[in-house]
Short mmCIF file of C-alpha atoms in Angstrom, two decimals:
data_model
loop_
_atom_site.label_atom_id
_atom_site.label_comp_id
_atom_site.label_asym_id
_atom_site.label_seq_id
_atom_site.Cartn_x
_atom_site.Cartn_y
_atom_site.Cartn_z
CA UNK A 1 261.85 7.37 169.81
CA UNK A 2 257.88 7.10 169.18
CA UNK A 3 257.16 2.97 168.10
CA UNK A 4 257.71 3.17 164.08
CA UNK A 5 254.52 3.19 162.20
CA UNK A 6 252.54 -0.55 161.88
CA UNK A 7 252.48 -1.18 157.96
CA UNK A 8 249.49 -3.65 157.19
CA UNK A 9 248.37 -5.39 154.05
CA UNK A 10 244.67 -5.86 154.55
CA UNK A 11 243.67 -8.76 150.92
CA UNK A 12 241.04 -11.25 150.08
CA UNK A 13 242.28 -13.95 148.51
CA UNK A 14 240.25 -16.37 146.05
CA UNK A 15 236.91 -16.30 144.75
CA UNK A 16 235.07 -14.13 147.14
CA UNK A 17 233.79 -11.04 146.74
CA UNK A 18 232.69 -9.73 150.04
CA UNK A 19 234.73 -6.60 150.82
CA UNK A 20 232.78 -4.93 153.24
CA UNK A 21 234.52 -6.49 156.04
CA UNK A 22 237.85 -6.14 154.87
CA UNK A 23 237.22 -2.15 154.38
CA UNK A 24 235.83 -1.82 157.94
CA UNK A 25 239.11 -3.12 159.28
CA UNK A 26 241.36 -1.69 157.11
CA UNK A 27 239.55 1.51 157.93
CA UNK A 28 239.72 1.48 161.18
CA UNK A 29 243.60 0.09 161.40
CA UNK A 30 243.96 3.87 159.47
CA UNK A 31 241.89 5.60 162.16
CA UNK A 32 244.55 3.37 164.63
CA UNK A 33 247.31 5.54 163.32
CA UNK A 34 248.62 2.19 160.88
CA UNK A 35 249.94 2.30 156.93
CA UNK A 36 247.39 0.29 155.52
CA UNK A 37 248.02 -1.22 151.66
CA UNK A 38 244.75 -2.22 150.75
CA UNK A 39 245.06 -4.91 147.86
CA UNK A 40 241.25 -5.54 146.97
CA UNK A 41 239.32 -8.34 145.96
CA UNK A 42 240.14 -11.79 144.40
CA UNK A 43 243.94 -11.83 145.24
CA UNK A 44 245.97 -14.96 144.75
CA UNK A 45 248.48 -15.91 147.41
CA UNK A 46 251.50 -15.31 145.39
CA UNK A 47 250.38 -11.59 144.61
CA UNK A 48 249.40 -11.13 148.47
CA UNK A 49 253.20 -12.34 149.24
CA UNK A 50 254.96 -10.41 146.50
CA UNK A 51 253.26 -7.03 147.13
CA UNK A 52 254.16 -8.13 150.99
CA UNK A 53 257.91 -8.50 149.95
CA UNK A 54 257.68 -5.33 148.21
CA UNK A 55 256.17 -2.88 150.64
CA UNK A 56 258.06 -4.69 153.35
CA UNK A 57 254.40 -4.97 155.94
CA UNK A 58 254.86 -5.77 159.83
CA UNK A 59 251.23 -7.61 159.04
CA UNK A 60 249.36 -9.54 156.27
CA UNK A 61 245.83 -9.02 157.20
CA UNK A 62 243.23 -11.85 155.00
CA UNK A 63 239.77 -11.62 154.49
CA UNK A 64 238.04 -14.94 154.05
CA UNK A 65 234.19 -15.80 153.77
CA UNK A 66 234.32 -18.11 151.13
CA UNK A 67 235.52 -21.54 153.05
CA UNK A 68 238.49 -21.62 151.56
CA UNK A 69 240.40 -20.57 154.95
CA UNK A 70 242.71 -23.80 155.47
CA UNK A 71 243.96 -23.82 152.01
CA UNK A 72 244.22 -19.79 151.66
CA UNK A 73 246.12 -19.05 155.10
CA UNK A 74 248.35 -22.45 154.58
CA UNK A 75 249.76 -21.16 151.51
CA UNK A 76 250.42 -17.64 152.39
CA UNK A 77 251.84 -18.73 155.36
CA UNK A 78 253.71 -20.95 153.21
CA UNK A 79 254.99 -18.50 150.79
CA UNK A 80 255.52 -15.92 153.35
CA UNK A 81 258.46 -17.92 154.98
CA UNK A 82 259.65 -19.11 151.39
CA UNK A 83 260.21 -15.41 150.55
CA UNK A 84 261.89 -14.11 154.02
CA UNK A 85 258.81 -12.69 155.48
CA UNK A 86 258.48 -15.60 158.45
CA UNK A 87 258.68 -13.18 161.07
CA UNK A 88 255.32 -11.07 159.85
CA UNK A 89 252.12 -11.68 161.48
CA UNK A 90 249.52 -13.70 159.42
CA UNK A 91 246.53 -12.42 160.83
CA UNK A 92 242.77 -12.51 159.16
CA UNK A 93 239.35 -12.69 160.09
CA UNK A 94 235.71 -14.48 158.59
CA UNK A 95 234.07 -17.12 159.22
CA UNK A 96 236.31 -19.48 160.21
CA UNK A 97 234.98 -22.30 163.19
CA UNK A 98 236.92 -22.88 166.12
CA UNK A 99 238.53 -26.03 165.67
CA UNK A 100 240.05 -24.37 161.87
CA UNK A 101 241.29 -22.09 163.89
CA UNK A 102 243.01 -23.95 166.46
CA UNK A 103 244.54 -25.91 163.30
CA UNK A 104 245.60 -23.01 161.65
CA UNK A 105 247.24 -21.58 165.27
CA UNK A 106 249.35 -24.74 165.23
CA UNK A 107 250.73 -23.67 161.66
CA UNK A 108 252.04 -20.28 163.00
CA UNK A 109 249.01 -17.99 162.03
CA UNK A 110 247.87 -15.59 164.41
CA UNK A 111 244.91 -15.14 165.73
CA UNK A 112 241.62 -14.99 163.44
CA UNK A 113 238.66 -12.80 164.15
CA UNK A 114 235.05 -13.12 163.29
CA UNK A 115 231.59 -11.58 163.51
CA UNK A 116 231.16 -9.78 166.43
CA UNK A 117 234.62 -9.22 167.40
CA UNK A 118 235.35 -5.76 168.42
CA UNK A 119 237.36 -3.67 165.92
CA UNK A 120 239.67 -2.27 169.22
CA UNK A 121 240.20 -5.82 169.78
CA UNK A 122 241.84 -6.30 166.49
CA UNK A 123 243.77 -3.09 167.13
CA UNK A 124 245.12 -3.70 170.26
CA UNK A 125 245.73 -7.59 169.13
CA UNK A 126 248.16 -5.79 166.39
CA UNK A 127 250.01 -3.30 168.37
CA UNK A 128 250.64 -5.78 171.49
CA UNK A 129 251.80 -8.16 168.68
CA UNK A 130 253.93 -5.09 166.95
CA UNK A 131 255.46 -4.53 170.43
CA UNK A 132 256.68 -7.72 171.15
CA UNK A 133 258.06 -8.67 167.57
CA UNK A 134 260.78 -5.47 167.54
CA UNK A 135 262.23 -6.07 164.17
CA UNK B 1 281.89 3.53 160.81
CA UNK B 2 280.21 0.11 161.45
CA UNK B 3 277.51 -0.56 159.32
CA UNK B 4 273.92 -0.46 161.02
CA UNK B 5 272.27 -2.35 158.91
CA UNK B 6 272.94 -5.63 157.88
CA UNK B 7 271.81 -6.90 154.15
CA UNK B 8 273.93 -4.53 151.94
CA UNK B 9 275.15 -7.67 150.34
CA UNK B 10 271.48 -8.42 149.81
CA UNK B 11 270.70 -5.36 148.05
CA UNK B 12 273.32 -5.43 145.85
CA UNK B 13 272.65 -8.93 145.28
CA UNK B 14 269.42 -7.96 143.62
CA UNK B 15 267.13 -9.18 146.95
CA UNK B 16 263.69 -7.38 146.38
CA UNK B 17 262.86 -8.04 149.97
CA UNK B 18 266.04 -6.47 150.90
CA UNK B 19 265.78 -3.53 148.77
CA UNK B 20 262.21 -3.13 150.39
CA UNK B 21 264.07 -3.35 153.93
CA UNK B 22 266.10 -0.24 152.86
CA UNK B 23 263.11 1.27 151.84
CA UNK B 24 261.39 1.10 155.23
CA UNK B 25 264.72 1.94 156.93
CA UNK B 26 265.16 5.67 155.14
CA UNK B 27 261.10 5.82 156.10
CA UNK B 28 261.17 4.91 159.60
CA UNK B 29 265.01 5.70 160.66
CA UNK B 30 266.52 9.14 159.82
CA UNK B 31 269.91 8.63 161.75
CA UNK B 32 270.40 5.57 159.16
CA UNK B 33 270.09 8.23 156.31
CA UNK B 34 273.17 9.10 155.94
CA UNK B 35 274.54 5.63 155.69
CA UNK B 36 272.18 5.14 153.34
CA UNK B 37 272.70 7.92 151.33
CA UNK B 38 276.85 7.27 151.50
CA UNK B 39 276.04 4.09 150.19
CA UNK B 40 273.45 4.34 147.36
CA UNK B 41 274.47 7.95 145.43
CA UNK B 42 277.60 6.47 144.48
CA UNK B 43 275.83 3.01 142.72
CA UNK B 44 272.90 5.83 140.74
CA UNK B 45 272.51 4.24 137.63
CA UNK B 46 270.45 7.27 136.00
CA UNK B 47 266.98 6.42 136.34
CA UNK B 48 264.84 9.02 134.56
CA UNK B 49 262.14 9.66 137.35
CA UNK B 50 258.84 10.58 135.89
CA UNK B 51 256.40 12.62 138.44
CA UNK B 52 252.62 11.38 137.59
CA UNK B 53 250.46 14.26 139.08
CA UNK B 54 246.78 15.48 139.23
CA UNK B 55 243.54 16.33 141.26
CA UNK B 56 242.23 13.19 143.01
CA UNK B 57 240.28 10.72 141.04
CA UNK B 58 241.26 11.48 137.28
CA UNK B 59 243.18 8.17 137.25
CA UNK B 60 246.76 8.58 138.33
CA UNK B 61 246.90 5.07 139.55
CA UNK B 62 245.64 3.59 135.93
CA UNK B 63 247.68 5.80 133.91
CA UNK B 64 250.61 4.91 136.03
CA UNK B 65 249.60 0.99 135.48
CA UNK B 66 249.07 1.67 131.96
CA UNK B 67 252.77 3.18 131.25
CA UNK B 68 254.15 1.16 133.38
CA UNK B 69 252.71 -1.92 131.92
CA UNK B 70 253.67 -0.75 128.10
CA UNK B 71 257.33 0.29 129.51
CA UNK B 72 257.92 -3.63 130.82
CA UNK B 73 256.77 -4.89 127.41
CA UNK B 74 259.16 -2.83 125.84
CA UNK B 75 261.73 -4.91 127.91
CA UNK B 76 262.12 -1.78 130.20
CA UNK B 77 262.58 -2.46 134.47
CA UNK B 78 259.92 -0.01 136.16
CA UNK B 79 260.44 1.41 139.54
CA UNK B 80 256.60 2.95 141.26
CA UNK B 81 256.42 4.69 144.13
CA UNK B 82 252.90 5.68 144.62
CA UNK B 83 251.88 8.31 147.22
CA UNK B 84 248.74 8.71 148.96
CA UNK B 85 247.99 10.90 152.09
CA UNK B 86 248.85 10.62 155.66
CA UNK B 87 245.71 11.40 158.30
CA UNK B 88 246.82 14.47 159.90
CA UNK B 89 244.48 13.53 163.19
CA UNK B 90 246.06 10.26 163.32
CA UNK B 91 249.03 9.87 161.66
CA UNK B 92 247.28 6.19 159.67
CA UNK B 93 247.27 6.34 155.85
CA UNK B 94 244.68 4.17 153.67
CA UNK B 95 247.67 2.99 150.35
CA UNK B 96 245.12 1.98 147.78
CA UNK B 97 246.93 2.25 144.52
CA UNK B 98 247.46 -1.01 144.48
CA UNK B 99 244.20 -2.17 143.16
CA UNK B 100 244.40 -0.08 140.01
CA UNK B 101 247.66 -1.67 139.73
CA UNK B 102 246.87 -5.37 139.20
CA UNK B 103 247.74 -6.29 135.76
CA UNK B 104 251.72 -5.71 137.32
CA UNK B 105 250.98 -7.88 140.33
CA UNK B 106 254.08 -10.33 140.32
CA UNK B 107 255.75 -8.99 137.69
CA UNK B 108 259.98 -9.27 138.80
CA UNK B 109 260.24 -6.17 136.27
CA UNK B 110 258.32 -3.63 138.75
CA UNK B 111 258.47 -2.92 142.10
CA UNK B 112 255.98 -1.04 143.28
CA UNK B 113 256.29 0.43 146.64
CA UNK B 114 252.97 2.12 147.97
CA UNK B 115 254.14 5.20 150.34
CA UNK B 116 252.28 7.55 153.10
CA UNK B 117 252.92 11.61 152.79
CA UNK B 118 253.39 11.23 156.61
CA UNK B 119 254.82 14.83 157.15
CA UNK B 120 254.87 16.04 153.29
CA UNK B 121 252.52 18.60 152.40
CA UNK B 122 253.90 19.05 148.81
CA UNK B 123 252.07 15.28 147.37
CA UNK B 124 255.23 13.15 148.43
CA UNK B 125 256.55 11.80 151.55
CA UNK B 126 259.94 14.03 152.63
CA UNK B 127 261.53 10.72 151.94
CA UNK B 128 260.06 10.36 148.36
CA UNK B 129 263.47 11.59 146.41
CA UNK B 130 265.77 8.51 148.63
CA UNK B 131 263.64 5.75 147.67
CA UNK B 132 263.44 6.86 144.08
CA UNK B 133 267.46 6.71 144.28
CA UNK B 134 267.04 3.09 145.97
CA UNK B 135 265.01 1.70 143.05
CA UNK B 136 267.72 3.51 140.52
CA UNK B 137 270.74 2.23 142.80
CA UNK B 138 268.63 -1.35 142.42
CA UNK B 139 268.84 -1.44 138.65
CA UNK B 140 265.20 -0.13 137.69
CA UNK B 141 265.51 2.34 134.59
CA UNK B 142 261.79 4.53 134.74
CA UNK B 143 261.10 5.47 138.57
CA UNK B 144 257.23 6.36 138.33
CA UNK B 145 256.09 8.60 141.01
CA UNK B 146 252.56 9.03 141.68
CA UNK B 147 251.53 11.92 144.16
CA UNK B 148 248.49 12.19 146.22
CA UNK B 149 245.54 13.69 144.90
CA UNK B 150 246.65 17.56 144.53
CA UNK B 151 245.40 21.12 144.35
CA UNK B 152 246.72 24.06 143.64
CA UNK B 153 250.37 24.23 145.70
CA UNK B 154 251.37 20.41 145.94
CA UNK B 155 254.43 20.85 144.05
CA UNK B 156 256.93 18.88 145.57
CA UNK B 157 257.07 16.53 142.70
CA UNK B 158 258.75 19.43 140.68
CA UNK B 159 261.92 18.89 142.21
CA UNK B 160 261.93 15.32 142.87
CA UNK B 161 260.83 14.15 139.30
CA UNK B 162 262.84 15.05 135.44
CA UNK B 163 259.64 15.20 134.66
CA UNK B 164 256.03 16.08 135.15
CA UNK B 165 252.61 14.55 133.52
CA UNK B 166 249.60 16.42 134.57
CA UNK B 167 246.48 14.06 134.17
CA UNK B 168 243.01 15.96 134.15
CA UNK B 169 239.69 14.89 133.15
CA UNK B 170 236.75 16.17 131.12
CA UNK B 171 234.25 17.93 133.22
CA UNK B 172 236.93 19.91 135.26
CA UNK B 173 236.78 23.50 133.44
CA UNK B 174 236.74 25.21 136.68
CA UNK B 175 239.88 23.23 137.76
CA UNK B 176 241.68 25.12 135.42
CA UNK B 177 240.99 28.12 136.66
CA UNK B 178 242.15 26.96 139.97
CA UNK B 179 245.29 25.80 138.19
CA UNK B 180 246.41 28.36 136.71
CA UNK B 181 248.81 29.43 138.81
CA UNK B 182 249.64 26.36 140.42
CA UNK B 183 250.69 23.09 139.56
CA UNK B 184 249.81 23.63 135.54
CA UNK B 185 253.16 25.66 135.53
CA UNK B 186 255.17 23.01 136.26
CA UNK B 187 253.72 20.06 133.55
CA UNK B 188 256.05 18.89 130.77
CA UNK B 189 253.31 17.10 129.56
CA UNK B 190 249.55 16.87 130.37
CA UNK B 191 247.44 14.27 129.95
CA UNK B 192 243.62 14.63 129.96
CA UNK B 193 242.18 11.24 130.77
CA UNK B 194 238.86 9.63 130.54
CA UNK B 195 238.49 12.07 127.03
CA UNK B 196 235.43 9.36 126.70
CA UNK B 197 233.43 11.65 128.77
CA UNK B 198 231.55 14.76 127.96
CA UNK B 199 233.42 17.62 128.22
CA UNK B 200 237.02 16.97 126.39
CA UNK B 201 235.88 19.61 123.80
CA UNK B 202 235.36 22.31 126.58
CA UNK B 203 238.41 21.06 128.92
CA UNK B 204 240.71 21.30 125.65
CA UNK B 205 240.01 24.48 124.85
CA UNK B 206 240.13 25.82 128.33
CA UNK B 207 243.63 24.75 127.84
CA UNK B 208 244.50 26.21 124.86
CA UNK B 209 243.00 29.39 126.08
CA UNK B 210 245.08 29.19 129.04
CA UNK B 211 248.46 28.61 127.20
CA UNK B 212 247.44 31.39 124.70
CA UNK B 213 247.47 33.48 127.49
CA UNK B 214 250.73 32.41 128.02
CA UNK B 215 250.10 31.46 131.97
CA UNK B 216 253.71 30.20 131.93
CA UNK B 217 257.08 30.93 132.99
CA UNK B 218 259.27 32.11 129.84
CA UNK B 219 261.76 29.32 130.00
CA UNK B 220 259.00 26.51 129.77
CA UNK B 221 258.28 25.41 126.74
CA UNK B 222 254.54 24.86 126.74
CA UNK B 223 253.61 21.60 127.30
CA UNK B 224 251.96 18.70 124.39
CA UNK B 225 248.58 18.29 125.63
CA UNK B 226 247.36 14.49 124.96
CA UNK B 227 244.00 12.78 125.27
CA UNK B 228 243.76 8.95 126.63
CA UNK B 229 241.32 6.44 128.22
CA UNK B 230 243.50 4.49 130.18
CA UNK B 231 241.05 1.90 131.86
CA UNK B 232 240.91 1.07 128.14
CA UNK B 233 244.58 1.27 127.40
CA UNK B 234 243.70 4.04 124.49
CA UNK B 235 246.17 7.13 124.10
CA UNK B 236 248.62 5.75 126.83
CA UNK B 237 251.25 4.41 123.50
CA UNK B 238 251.11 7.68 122.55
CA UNK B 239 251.96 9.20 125.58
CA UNK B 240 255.06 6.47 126.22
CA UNK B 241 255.66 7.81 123.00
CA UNK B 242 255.97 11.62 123.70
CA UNK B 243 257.71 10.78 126.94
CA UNK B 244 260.37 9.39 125.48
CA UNK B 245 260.48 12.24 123.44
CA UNK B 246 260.62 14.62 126.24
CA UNK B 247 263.18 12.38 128.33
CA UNK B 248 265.63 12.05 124.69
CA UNK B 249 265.19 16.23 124.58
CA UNK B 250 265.77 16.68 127.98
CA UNK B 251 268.80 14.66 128.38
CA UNK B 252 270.36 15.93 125.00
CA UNK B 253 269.93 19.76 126.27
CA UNK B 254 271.44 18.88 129.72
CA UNK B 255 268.69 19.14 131.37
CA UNK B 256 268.13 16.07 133.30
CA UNK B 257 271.99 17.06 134.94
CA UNK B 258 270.66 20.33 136.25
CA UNK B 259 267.36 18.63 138.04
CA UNK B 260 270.12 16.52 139.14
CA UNK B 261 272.15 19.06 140.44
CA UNK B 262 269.19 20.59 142.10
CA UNK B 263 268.06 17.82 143.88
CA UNK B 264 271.94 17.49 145.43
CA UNK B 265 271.61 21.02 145.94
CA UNK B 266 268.16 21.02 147.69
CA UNK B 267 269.58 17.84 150.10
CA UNK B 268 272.74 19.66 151.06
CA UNK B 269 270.76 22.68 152.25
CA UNK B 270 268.43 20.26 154.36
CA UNK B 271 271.39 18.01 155.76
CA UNK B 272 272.92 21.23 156.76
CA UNK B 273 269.70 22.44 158.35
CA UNK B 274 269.55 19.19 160.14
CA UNK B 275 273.17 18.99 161.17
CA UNK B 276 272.69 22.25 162.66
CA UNK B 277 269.57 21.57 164.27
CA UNK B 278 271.29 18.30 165.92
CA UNK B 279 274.07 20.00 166.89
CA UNK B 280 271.89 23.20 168.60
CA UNK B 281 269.88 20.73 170.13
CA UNK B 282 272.61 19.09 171.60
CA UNK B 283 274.03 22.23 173.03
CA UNK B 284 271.47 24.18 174.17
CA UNK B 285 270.22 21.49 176.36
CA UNK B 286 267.13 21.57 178.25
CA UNK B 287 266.66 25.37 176.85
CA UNK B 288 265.95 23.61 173.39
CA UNK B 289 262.31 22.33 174.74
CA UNK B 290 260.52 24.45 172.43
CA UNK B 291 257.32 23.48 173.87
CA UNK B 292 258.17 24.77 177.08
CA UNK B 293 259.51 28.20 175.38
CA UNK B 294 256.59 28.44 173.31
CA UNK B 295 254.49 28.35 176.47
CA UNK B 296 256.66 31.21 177.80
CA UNK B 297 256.67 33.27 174.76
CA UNK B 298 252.75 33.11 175.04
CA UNK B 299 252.71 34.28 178.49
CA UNK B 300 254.73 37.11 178.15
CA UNK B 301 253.13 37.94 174.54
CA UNK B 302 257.09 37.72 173.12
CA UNK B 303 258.06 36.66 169.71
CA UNK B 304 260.30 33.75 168.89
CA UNK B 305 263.41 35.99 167.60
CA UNK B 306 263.17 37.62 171.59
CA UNK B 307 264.02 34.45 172.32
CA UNK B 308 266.45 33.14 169.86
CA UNK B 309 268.62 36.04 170.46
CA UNK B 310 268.57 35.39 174.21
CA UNK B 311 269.55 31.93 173.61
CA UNK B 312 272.43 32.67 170.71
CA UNK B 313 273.88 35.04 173.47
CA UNK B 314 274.35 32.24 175.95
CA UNK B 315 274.89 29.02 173.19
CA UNK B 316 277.32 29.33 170.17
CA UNK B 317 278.03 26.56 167.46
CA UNK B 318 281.22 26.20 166.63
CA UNK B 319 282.37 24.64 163.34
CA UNK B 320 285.70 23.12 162.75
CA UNK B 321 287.49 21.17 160.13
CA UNK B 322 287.98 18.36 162.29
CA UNK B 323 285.97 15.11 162.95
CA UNK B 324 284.04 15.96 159.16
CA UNK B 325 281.82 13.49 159.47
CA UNK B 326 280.77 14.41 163.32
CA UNK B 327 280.47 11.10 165.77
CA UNK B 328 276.99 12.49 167.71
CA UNK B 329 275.32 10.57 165.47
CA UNK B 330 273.27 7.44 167.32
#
């Protein structure tokens, strides 16, 4: 059988209201073949997690430029195992500095991308990830 | 037979995530659909299923919000499904109804459950009709289905929904005219939304025109045609209202049985058409590559029954009473 459709939830979370990015992705996850439930701006964690629950994702995808990265992909990650969803991917992208991300890597999110990165690299980053997390 | 999947108990518990699970199960695994279907017909509760429907961009997604968002006040548990289109180039799907959809956000009355068409071509996904029984068989009592953005023919919702608003908006005359024959014949109710724009008057009475004609079959009653803003939650208490007018009239006239009975119908004829198909399949072997036929048929400038009845001389089906339930299932 063909490798099931990749569902995605592509969300900003907090106070920030630069989508651009977060379109691009999403956009180009669609143009990857993926289901991607785009959930907009200014998204609080628990909404991000519920809709998760709900449409039942492979990936939560955050958008972050505001700063706010450690608390926002803490408490997703957070909620996401509270509510069953531990073995998702927690993936995002913004400006997030190294060393955050290191931290964050230790907490069990996946890798985070920023400017410059290559949308194919995000791509391939979720289908390798897909393959090896047969669920 | 052993169960395949593993958090029935969860479902019936009342586990959202697990009810989601089943959800993703009759999407991405057909040979569990039959389990699933054993399983969740007999535990229908009666959900009335109510089709939204429209061309793209006259608000589907806010009128759904909007009802949906009145029916939970009214202590009522709200099943969505909301549809939008698969790429046919790539097979990806951008699900954006979401974001008209906020003011439900983490409410444990809804469940909202965004959907590709994937291989529909009628405004639902083929798989539309099971997860509408999943949300009923889950305890939700209103099953809101919102189709992708239609034309003319997208009428899939007619069969998988009791019943059918059409939302328009002002500034569409021509639409109608494109309507006509198509999906306007199948609304129980329309809705023309965003009537704070220019162009209600003329949309109106393209509608009455139309009706006057009498552009419908005999045995529909022609349909209450309602005005609303929903962005600004105007017109949408009336419409709950003549909903639940339609739904009470429908049910009491015995209606809502026969779209019942037509949707068991409809799924019999498929499963038999798939049974078949399975079994032929796994007859006819290698001859069954219908790529590799097609190629041949092209050469030779042939048509597909040439080849059919060269193959139904050489493979025959055979149908007994025995082993009903067939073990060549995976």
């Amino acid at each position: 059988m063909a490798d099931p459709i990749i569902k995605v939830i592509i969300a900003k979370p907090g106070l920030d209201g630069h989508d651009r990015g977060a379109k691009v992705v999403a956009r180009a996850l669609v143009e990857a073949g993926m289901e991607v439930v785009y959930l907009g701006l200014r998204q609080t964690p628990e909404a991000i997690v519920h809709a998760a629950v709900e449409e039942d994702v492979d990936v939560i995808g955050l958008s972050i430029l505001s700063g706010a990265h450690m608390t926002h992909f803490r408490k997703v990650k957070e909620l996401m195992d509270k509510e069953g969803l531990g073995d998702r991917l927690l993936t995002g992208g913004g400006i997030i500095p190294t060393k955050d991300q290191a931290k964050l890597a230790e907490a069990g999110i996946g890798r985070l991308f920023g400017p410059g990165d290559d949308l194919q690299t995000i791509i391939d980053y979720i289908r390798d990830w897909h393959r090896s997390h047969p669920r | 037979m052993k169960s395949k999947i593993e958090f029935w108990d969860d479902f019936f518990k009342g586990s959202r995530l697990a009810c989601a699970r089943l959800i993703t199960k009759v999407e991405n695994a057909p040979a569990l659909v039959p389990e699933i279907r054993d399983r969740i017909i007999p535990c229908l509760r009666g959900a009335v299923r109510i089709g939204i429907t429209g061309p793209p961009g006259v608000g589907k997604s806010t009128v759904t919000a909007s009802l949906a968002g009145l029916a939970v006040k009214a202590g009522r548990k709200i099943g969505i499904i909301a549809v939008d289109p698969s790429s046919p180039f790539t097979g990806g799907a951008f699900l954006g109804d979401r974001v008209r959809m906020q003011n439900l956000i983490g409410n444990p009355n809804v469940f909202i459950r965004s959907q590709a068409s994937r291989e529909g071509h009628g405004g639902l996904s083929p798989t539309t009709p099971y997860v509408a029984d999943i949300l009923d068989a889950f305890g939700f009592e209103r099953i809101l289905i919102e189709t992708v953005g239609v034309g003319q023919a997208e009428l899939d919702v007619l069969g998988c929904a009791d019943l059918v608003v059409l939302v328009l908006q002002p500034g569409t005359g021509d639409v109608i005219q494109a309507l006509k024959a198509g999906i306007i014949e199948v609304a129980d109710l329309i809705l023309v939304n965003k009537a704070d724009m220019p162009g209600l008057e003329s949309l109106l009475d393209a509608l009455k025109f139309l009706f006057d004609m009498n552009a419908r079959p005999k045995a529909k009653p022609i349909p209450p045609i309602l005005t609303a803003s929903a962005l600004n939650d105007q017109g949408i208490d009336e419409l709950q209202a003549e909903l639940e007018k339609l739904i009470e009239g429908q049910a009491s006239s015995g209606f809502l049985k026969q779209k019942k009975l037509a949707r068991l119908e409809g799924e019999i004829k498929a499963a038999i058409q798939n049974e078949i198909w399975e079994k032929f399949r796994a007859a006819a072997g290698p001859e069954a590559d219908i790529a590799e036929a097609a190629k041949r048929l092209d050469d030779d400038g042939r048509s597909p029954y040439d080849y059919i009845r060269d193959l139904g001389r050489r493979v025959s089906l055979k149908f007994t009473t025995e082993n009903p339930h067939g073990e060549h299932r995976p």
